[in-house]
Amino acid sequence: MFLQWLKLNNFTNYKELNFEADAFLNLIVGDNAQGKTNLLDAIYYLSHGTSYRYHQDQQLIRWNADFFTITAVTKNKYNLNKLAYSYKDNKKNITINESKLNKIADLLGIFTVVFFSPDDLYIVKGNPSLRRKYLDSELCQVSPKYYYYLQQYRKTLLQRNRLLKEIRLNKSNKKSLEIWNIQLAKYGAWLIIKRLEMLNKIKPLARLTHRKLSDGLEELEIIYSHSLDINNNHFTLEWLEDFIISQLESCFDYDLMRGFTTKGPHRDDFVVKINGYNLKEFGSQGQQRTAALSLKISEVEFMYGETGEYPVLLLDDVLSELDKKRRDQLLALVSDRIQTFITCTETSFLNKNILEKASINKVSRGILKKIK
Ligand SMILES: Nc1ncnc2c1ncn2[C@@H]1O[C@H](COP(=O)(O)OP(=O)(O)O)[C@@H](O)[C@H]1O
Ligand SMILES: [Mg+2]
C-alpha cells in the first residue's frame, strides 16, 4: 500500500498542501504545534473516512474557512486510486476514482494504515474498552464480515439491554429475551473466534518485535481474557454459540439487576505480560510504551498476512520516547519494506544511514517543505 500524492485544502492548519510522498521513509520534522500530527491524521482519514483525533469533521475545517478537502493518489497491488474527501455545510462527500461512495464500509481495504501515537500507550495501560477497540478496528480493516457482525452484535446488544430494563419494569417478560439471546450468540461467538484467531497470529509477531525492540531482554505474552466462563482453549463455533446462550440464560438474574448484558465479547479483554508479569500493573512507562509499539508493528505484519499487502505505517512522535537502541531497532524493522511516515521535532539523533534513506520534510505553521 502506498500513498503517492496528498493534497489538502483548509484541512486543520493546512491552507494548502501538495505533498509527494516517498515510497519508503518520510520524516516530518517540526516544532510543536506546527501540523505534524494533523498531516498524519489526514493520511489516516484517507483510510477510515474519519479523523483519528477529532470526533467531528467540523473540527477539521481550518478556522475561518467553510470547507475542507483531502485528495490523494494511492496505490495498492491491484490499482492506482484517486480518493477525494470533502466536507462542507455538515455534509461529507467521498469519491473513489470519481464515483461517489455510498457507505464508509466500502472504503475497507482500498487504502489501509496503522497509526501509532503516544496515546496508544493506553492499549496496555488503559481500560479494557481500549484493548477491545484495538482488536475490533484491526479486524474491521481486514474483514468486511467482521465489521458487519460487530455492528449487528452492537445493535442486538442494545435491544437486549433495552428489553432487560422493560422486564424490570414489568413491561415485558423473560421469554421475550430468547430471540435476542440467539442473535447475540450467533454474532458474538463468531466475533470471539475471529479475535482469538487474530491474537494467535499477532502473538508470535508481537513477541518477536518486542524481543528486537528490547534487545532480547523481554518476552511479551498476550492472553485473551473471556468474560464468559470459558475454561478450555479448544472449541468450535457451534459449541460457543450454544455456550453463550446458556450463559446468557444463567446470568439472567444478574443482568436484570445490573440492567445490562454482563457477558460477551463486549466485556472481554486481553492481558499483556512481560517476562511473566502483568504489564498493566507492574510495567514501567517505557516497557508499556515499547509493548504498545510492538502490538502496533505486529498489526502491520498481521495485515500483510491477511491481505498480502503492507498497510502504510504512521508513527507520531515515537522516536523521542525511545532510547537510541530501541529507536534504531524500530527503524531497521520498518524502513525497508513499509511506507512509513514518522513525525519528530529534530533529526539530530537519527543515524546517518536512516537520514540518507529518508525523505525529509519540514513543517512550519501548516506549510510543508521538502528539504531532501
Ligand atoms: N481546525 C483548525 N484550523 C486551524 N488550525 C488548527 C485547527 N485544528 C488544529 N489547529 C492547529 O494545528 C496546530 C497543531 O497541530 P498538530 O498537528 O497537533 O501539531 P504538531 O506539529 O505538534 O503535531 C495547533 O496550533 C492547532 O491550534
Ligand atoms: Mg503532534
Coordinates of C-alpha atoms and ligand atoms in Angstrom, one line a residue:
M1 CA 0.0 0.0 0.0
F2 CA 1.4 3.4 -1.0
L3 CA 0.4 7.0 -0.7
Q4 CA 1.8 8.8 -3.8
W5 CA 0.2 12.2 -3.6
L6 CA -1.6 14.1 -0.9
K7 CA -3.4 17.4 -1.4
L8 CA -5.1 19.3 1.3
N9 CA -7.2 22.4 1.3
N10 CA -8.3 24.1 4.5
F11 CA -7.7 20.9 6.5
T12 CA -6.9 21.9 10.1
N13 CA -3.9 24.3 9.9
Y14 CA -3.1 23.5 6.3
K15 CA -4.5 26.1 4.0
E16 CA -3.0 24.3 1.0
L17 CA -0.7 21.4 0.8
N18 CA 0.7 19.5 -2.1
F19 CA 2.8 16.6 -0.9
E20 CA 4.6 13.9 -3.0
A21 CA 5.4 11.1 -0.7
D22 CA 8.5 8.9 -0.8
A23 CA 7.8 5.2 -1.3
F24 CA 9.6 4.3 2.0
L25 CA 10.6 6.5 4.8
N26 CA 9.1 10.0 5.1
L27 CA 10.2 12.1 8.0
I28 CA 8.0 15.0 9.0
V29 CA 10.1 17.4 11.2
G30 CA 8.9 20.5 13.0
D31 CA 8.5 22.2 16.3
N32 CA 5.4 21.7 18.4
A33 CA 2.0 22.7 17.1
Q34 CA 3.1 23.2 13.5
G35 CA 0.9 20.5 12.0
K36 CA 2.8 17.2 12.1
T37 CA 0.0 15.2 13.7
N38 CA -2.5 16.9 11.5
L39 CA -0.7 15.6 8.5
L40 CA -0.7 12.0 9.7
D41 CA -4.4 12.5 10.6
A42 CA -5.1 13.5 7.0
I43 CA -3.5 10.2 5.8
Y44 CA -5.5 8.3 8.4
Y45 CA -8.6 10.0 7.1
L46 CA -8.0 8.5 3.6
S47 CA -8.2 5.1 5.1
H48 CA -11.1 5.4 7.5
G49 CA -13.1 8.4 6.3
T50 CA -12.9 9.8 9.8
S51 CA -10.2 11.6 11.8
Y52 CA -8.0 9.7 14.3
R53 CA -8.0 12.5 16.8
Y54 CA -11.1 14.7 16.3
H55 CA -14.6 13.4 16.8
Q56 CA -16.3 15.8 14.4
D57 CA -15.4 16.6 10.8
Q58 CA -16.4 20.2 11.6
Q59 CA -13.3 20.5 13.8
L60 CA -11.1 19.7 10.8
I61 CA -12.1 22.7 8.8
R62 CA -9.5 25.4 9.0
W63 CA -10.6 28.3 11.2
N64 CA -12.4 31.0 9.2
A65 CA -12.9 28.6 6.3
D66 CA -16.2 26.8 5.5
F67 CA -14.9 23.5 3.9
F68 CA -12.0 21.2 3.7
T69 CA -10.9 18.8 1.0
I70 CA -8.4 15.9 1.1
T71 CA -7.4 14.4 -2.2
A72 CA -4.9 11.7 -2.8
V73 CA -3.5 9.2 -5.2
T74 CA -2.8 5.9 -3.6
K75 CA -1.7 2.6 -4.9
N76 CA -2.5 -1.0 -3.8
K77 CA -1.4 -4.2 -5.5
Y78 CA -4.3 -4.0 -7.9
N79 CA -4.5 -0.4 -9.0
L80 CA -4.0 3.3 -8.6
N81 CA -6.8 5.0 -6.8
K82 CA -7.8 8.6 -6.7
L83 CA -9.5 9.3 -3.3
A84 CA -11.3 12.6 -2.7
Y85 CA -13.0 13.7 0.5
S86 CA -14.7 17.0 1.1
Y87 CA -16.7 18.4 3.9
K88 CA -19.0 21.4 3.8
D89 CA -22.3 22.5 5.4
N90 CA -22.3 19.4 7.6
K91 CA -22.0 17.2 4.5
K92 CA -19.3 14.7 3.8
N93 CA -18.6 13.7 0.2
I94 CA -16.3 10.9 -0.7
T95 CA -15.4 9.8 -4.2
I96 CA -13.2 7.0 -5.3
N97 CA -12.0 7.3 -8.9
E98 CA -14.6 10.0 -9.4
S99 CA -17.5 7.7 -8.4
K100 CA -19.4 8.5 -5.2
L101 CA -19.0 6.3 -2.2
N102 CA -22.3 5.4 -0.6
K103 CA -21.1 4.0 2.7
I104 CA -17.9 4.2 4.7
A105 CA -17.7 0.3 4.8
D106 CA -16.9 0.4 1.1
L107 CA -13.6 2.1 1.9
L108 CA -12.4 -1.1 3.6
G109 CA -9.2 -2.3 2.0
I110 CA -8.7 0.4 -0.5
F111 CA -6.1 2.1 1.5
T112 CA -5.0 0.8 4.9
V113 CA -2.9 2.4 7.6
V114 CA -1.7 1.6 11.1
F115 CA -1.4 4.7 13.2
F116 CA 0.7 4.8 16.4
S117 CA 0.6 7.8 18.7
P118 CA 2.0 8.2 22.2
D119 CA -1.6 7.9 23.4
D120 CA -1.6 4.3 22.3
L121 CA 0.2 3.5 25.5
Y122 CA -3.3 3.1 26.7
I123 CA -3.7 -0.1 24.8
V124 CA -1.5 -1.5 27.6
K125 CA -2.3 0.8 30.4
G126 CA -5.9 1.9 29.9
N127 CA -9.2 0.2 30.4
P128 CA -10.5 -2.9 28.6
S129 CA -12.5 -0.9 26.1
L130 CA -9.3 0.4 24.5
R131 CA -8.0 -3.1 24.0
R132 CA -11.2 -4.2 22.5
K133 CA -11.1 -1.3 20.2
Y134 CA -7.6 -2.3 19.2
L135 CA -8.8 -5.8 18.2
D136 CA -12.0 -4.6 16.6
S137 CA -10.6 -1.8 14.5
E138 CA -7.8 -4.1 13.3
L139 CA -10.2 -6.9 12.3
C140 CA -12.6 -4.4 10.6
Q141 CA -9.8 -3.3 8.4
V142 CA -9.1 -6.8 7.1
S143 CA -12.6 -8.3 7.2
P144 CA -15.8 -6.7 6.0
K145 CA -17.7 -9.5 7.6
Y146 CA -16.2 -8.7 11.0
Y147 CA -17.3 -5.1 10.5
Y148 CA -20.8 -6.2 9.7
Y149 CA -21.1 -8.7 12.5
L150 CA -19.8 -6.2 15.0
Q151 CA -22.4 -3.7 14.0
Q152 CA -25.1 -6.4 14.2
Y153 CA -23.8 -7.5 17.6
R154 CA -23.9 -4.0 19.0
K155 CA -27.5 -3.4 17.7
T156 CA -28.6 -6.7 19.2
L157 CA -27.0 -5.8 22.5
L158 CA -28.8 -2.5 22.6
Q159 CA -32.1 -4.3 22.0
R160 CA -31.4 -6.9 24.7
N161 CA -30.4 -4.2 27.2
R162 CA -33.5 -2.2 26.5
L163 CA -35.6 -5.3 27.0
L164 CA -33.9 -6.1 30.3
K165 CA -35.0 -2.7 31.5
E166 CA -38.5 -3.3 30.3
I167 CA -38.6 -6.6 32.1
R168 CA -37.5 -4.9 35.3
L169 CA -40.5 -2.5 34.9
N170 CA -42.8 -5.5 34.2
K171 CA -43.4 -4.2 30.7
S172 CA -42.1 -7.4 29.2
N173 CA -41.2 -10.9 30.2
K174 CA -38.2 -13.2 30.3
K175 CA -39.4 -15.2 27.3
S176 CA -39.1 -12.3 25.0
L177 CA -35.3 -12.3 25.6
E178 CA -34.8 -15.7 23.8
I179 CA -34.7 -14.4 20.3
W180 CA -32.1 -11.8 21.3
N181 CA -30.0 -14.4 23.1
I182 CA -29.9 -16.4 20.0
Q183 CA -28.8 -13.5 17.9
L184 CA -26.2 -12.3 20.3
A185 CA -24.8 -15.8 20.5
K186 CA -24.6 -16.1 16.7
Y187 CA -22.8 -12.8 16.2
G188 CA -20.8 -12.9 19.5
A189 CA -19.4 -16.4 19.0
W190 CA -18.1 -15.5 15.6
L191 CA -16.5 -12.3 16.8
I192 CA -14.8 -14.1 19.7
I193 CA -13.5 -16.8 17.3
K194 CA -12.1 -14.2 15.0
R195 CA -10.4 -12.3 17.8
L196 CA -8.8 -15.5 19.1
E197 CA -7.6 -16.3 15.6
M198 CA -6.2 -12.9 15.2
L199 CA -4.4 -12.9 18.6
N200 CA -2.9 -16.3 17.8
K201 CA -1.3 -14.7 14.7
I202 CA -0.4 -11.5 16.5
K203 CA 1.2 -13.2 19.5
P204 CA 4.3 -14.6 17.8
L205 CA 4.7 -11.4 15.8
A206 CA 4.4 -9.1 18.8
R207 CA 6.8 -11.3 20.8
L208 CA 9.4 -11.2 18.1
T209 CA 9.1 -7.4 17.6
H210 CA 9.2 -6.8 21.3
R211 CA 12.3 -9.0 21.6
K212 CA 14.0 -7.0 19.0
L213 CA 13.0 -3.7 20.5
S214 CA 14.1 -4.7 23.9
D215 CA 17.4 -6.1 22.7
G216 CA 16.4 -9.7 23.6
L217 CA 15.7 -8.9 27.2
E218 CA 11.9 -9.1 27.3
E219 CA 9.4 -11.8 26.4
L220 CA 6.0 -10.5 25.6
E221 CA 2.9 -12.6 26.1
I222 CA -0.7 -11.8 25.2
I223 CA -3.6 -13.7 26.8
Y224 CA -7.3 -13.2 25.9
S225 CA -9.5 -13.0 28.9
H226 CA -13.1 -14.0 28.5
S227 CA -16.0 -12.5 30.4
L228 CA -17.8 -15.8 29.7
D229 CA -16.8 -18.7 31.9
I230 CA -14.7 -20.5 29.3
N231 CA -12.0 -22.7 30.6
N232 CA -10.9 -24.6 27.6
N233 CA -8.9 -23.4 24.6
H234 CA -10.4 -25.7 22.0
F235 CA -13.9 -25.2 21.0
T236 CA -15.9 -24.9 17.8
L237 CA -18.2 -22.0 16.7
E238 CA -21.2 -24.2 17.2
W239 CA -20.2 -25.1 20.8
L240 CA -19.5 -21.4 21.6
E241 CA -22.9 -20.3 20.2
D242 CA -24.7 -22.8 22.5
F243 CA -22.5 -21.9 25.4
I244 CA -23.2 -18.2 25.0
I245 CA -26.9 -18.9 25.0
S246 CA -26.6 -21.0 28.2
Q247 CA -24.5 -18.3 29.9
L248 CA -27.0 -15.6 28.9
E249 CA -29.7 -17.7 30.4
S250 CA -27.8 -18.4 33.6
C251 CA -26.8 -14.7 34.0
F252 CA -30.4 -13.5 33.6
D253 CA -31.0 -12.5 37.3
Y254 CA -27.6 -10.8 37.5
D255 CA -28.1 -9.0 34.1
L256 CA -31.6 -8.0 35.2
M257 CA -30.2 -6.5 38.4
R258 CA -27.5 -4.6 36.6
G259 CA -29.7 -3.6 33.8
F260 CA -27.3 -4.6 31.0
T261 CA -25.7 -7.7 29.5
T262 CA -22.7 -8.6 31.6
K263 CA -21.1 -11.3 29.5
G264 CA -19.9 -11.5 25.9
P265 CA -17.2 -10.1 23.6
H266 CA -18.3 -6.5 24.5
R267 CA -16.9 -7.3 28.0
D268 CA -13.8 -9.2 27.1
D269 CA -10.2 -8.1 27.4
F270 CA -6.7 -9.2 27.0
V271 CA -3.7 -9.2 29.3
V272 CA -0.2 -8.2 28.2
K273 CA 2.6 -9.7 30.2
I274 CA 6.4 -9.2 30.1
N275 CA 8.6 -12.0 31.4
G276 CA 5.6 -13.4 33.2
Y277 CA 4.3 -10.3 35.0
N278 CA 1.3 -8.2 34.2
L279 CA 2.5 -5.1 32.3
K280 CA -0.5 -3.0 33.2
E281 CA 0.2 -3.3 36.9
F282 CA 3.9 -3.7 37.1
G283 CA 5.5 -2.4 33.9
S284 CA 7.4 0.8 33.7
Q285 CA 6.2 3.5 31.3
G286 CA 9.0 2.7 28.9
Q287 CA 8.1 -1.0 28.8
Q288 CA 4.4 -0.3 28.4
R289 CA 5.3 2.1 25.5
T290 CA 7.5 -0.5 23.8
A291 CA 4.9 -3.2 24.2
A292 CA 2.2 -1.0 22.7
L293 CA 4.5 -0.3 19.8
S294 CA 5.2 -4.0 19.4
L295 CA 1.5 -4.6 19.2
K296 CA 1.1 -2.0 16.6
I297 CA 4.0 -3.1 14.5
S298 CA 2.8 -6.7 14.6
E299 CA -0.6 -5.3 13.3
V300 CA 1.3 -4.4 10.2
E301 CA 2.6 -7.9 9.7
F302 CA -0.8 -9.3 10.5
M303 CA -2.4 -7.2 7.8
Y304 CA 0.2 -8.3 5.4
G305 CA -0.6 -11.9 6.2
E306 CA -4.3 -11.4 5.8
T307 CA -4.4 -9.2 2.7
G308 CA -1.0 -9.8 1.0
E309 CA -0.3 -6.1 1.4
Y310 CA 1.5 -4.0 3.9
P311 CA -0.5 -1.0 5.3
V312 CA 1.0 2.4 5.5
L313 CA 2.6 3.0 8.9
L314 CA 2.1 6.3 10.7
L315 CA 4.3 6.8 13.7
D316 CA 3.5 10.0 15.6
D317 CA 6.2 11.3 17.9
V318 CA 7.6 7.9 18.9
L319 CA 11.3 8.4 18.3
S320 CA 11.8 10.9 21.1
E321 CA 10.2 8.5 23.6
L322 CA 12.6 5.6 22.8
D323 CA 16.2 5.2 23.8
K324 CA 18.8 5.1 21.0
K325 CA 18.9 1.3 20.8
R326 CA 15.2 0.9 20.5
R327 CA 14.9 3.7 18.0
D328 CA 17.5 2.1 15.7
Q329 CA 15.8 -1.3 16.0
L330 CA 12.4 0.2 15.2
L331 CA 13.7 2.0 12.1
A332 CA 15.5 -1.1 11.0
L333 CA 12.3 -3.1 11.3
V334 CA 10.2 -0.9 9.2
S335 CA 12.1 1.3 6.8
D336 CA 12.9 -1.1 4.0
R337 CA 9.5 -2.7 3.4
I338 CA 6.8 -0.5 4.6
Q339 CA 5.9 3.0 3.5
T340 CA 6.3 4.9 6.8
F341 CA 5.6 8.4 8.0
I342 CA 7.4 9.5 11.1
T343 CA 7.0 12.8 12.9
C344 CA 9.7 14.2 15.1
T345 CA 10.9 17.5 16.4
E346 CA 14.5 17.0 15.3
T347 CA 16.6 14.7 13.3
S348 CA 20.0 15.1 15.1
F349 CA 19.5 11.8 17.0
L350 CA 18.9 9.7 13.9
N351 CA 21.7 7.7 12.4
K352 CA 23.3 8.6 9.1
N353 CA 22.1 5.6 7.4
I354 CA 18.5 6.4 8.1
L355 CA 18.9 10.1 7.2
E356 CA 20.4 9.1 3.9
K357 CA 17.5 6.8 3.1
A358 CA 14.7 9.1 4.2
S359 CA 12.8 11.9 2.5
I360 CA 12.9 14.8 5.0
N361 CA 10.1 17.4 5.2
K362 CA 9.9 20.3 7.4
V363 CA 6.6 21.7 8.6
S364 CA 6.1 25.1 10.0
R365 CA 2.7 26.6 10.7
G366 CA 0.9 24.4 8.2
I367 CA 3.5 24.8 5.4
L368 CA 5.4 21.8 4.4
K369 CA 8.8 22.0 2.6
K370 CA 10.7 19.1 1.3
I371 CA 14.3 19.6 2.3
K372 CA 15.6 16.3 1.0
Ligands
LIG1 N1 -9.4 23.5 12.5 C1 -8.2 24.1 12.7 N2 -7.9 25.2 12.0 C2 -6.7 25.8 12.2 N3 -5.7 25.3 13.0 C3 -6.0 24.2 13.6 C4 -7.2 23.5 13.5 N4 -7.2 22.4 14.3 C5 -6.0 22.4 14.9 N5 -5.3 23.5 14.5 C6 -3.9 23.9 14.9 O1 -3.0 23.0 14.4 C7 -1.8 23.1 15.2 C8 -1.1 21.9 15.6 O2 -1.3 20.8 15.0 P1 -0.5 19.4 15.4 O3 -0.6 18.7 14.1 O4 -1.2 18.8 16.5 O5 0.9 19.9 15.7 P2 2.2 19.1 16.0 O6 3.2 19.5 15.0 O7 2.7 19.4 17.4 O8 1.9 17.6 15.8 C9 -2.2 23.8 16.5 O9 -1.6 25.0 16.6 C10 -3.7 23.9 16.4 O10 -4.1 25.0 17.0
MG2 MG 1.8 16.1 17.4

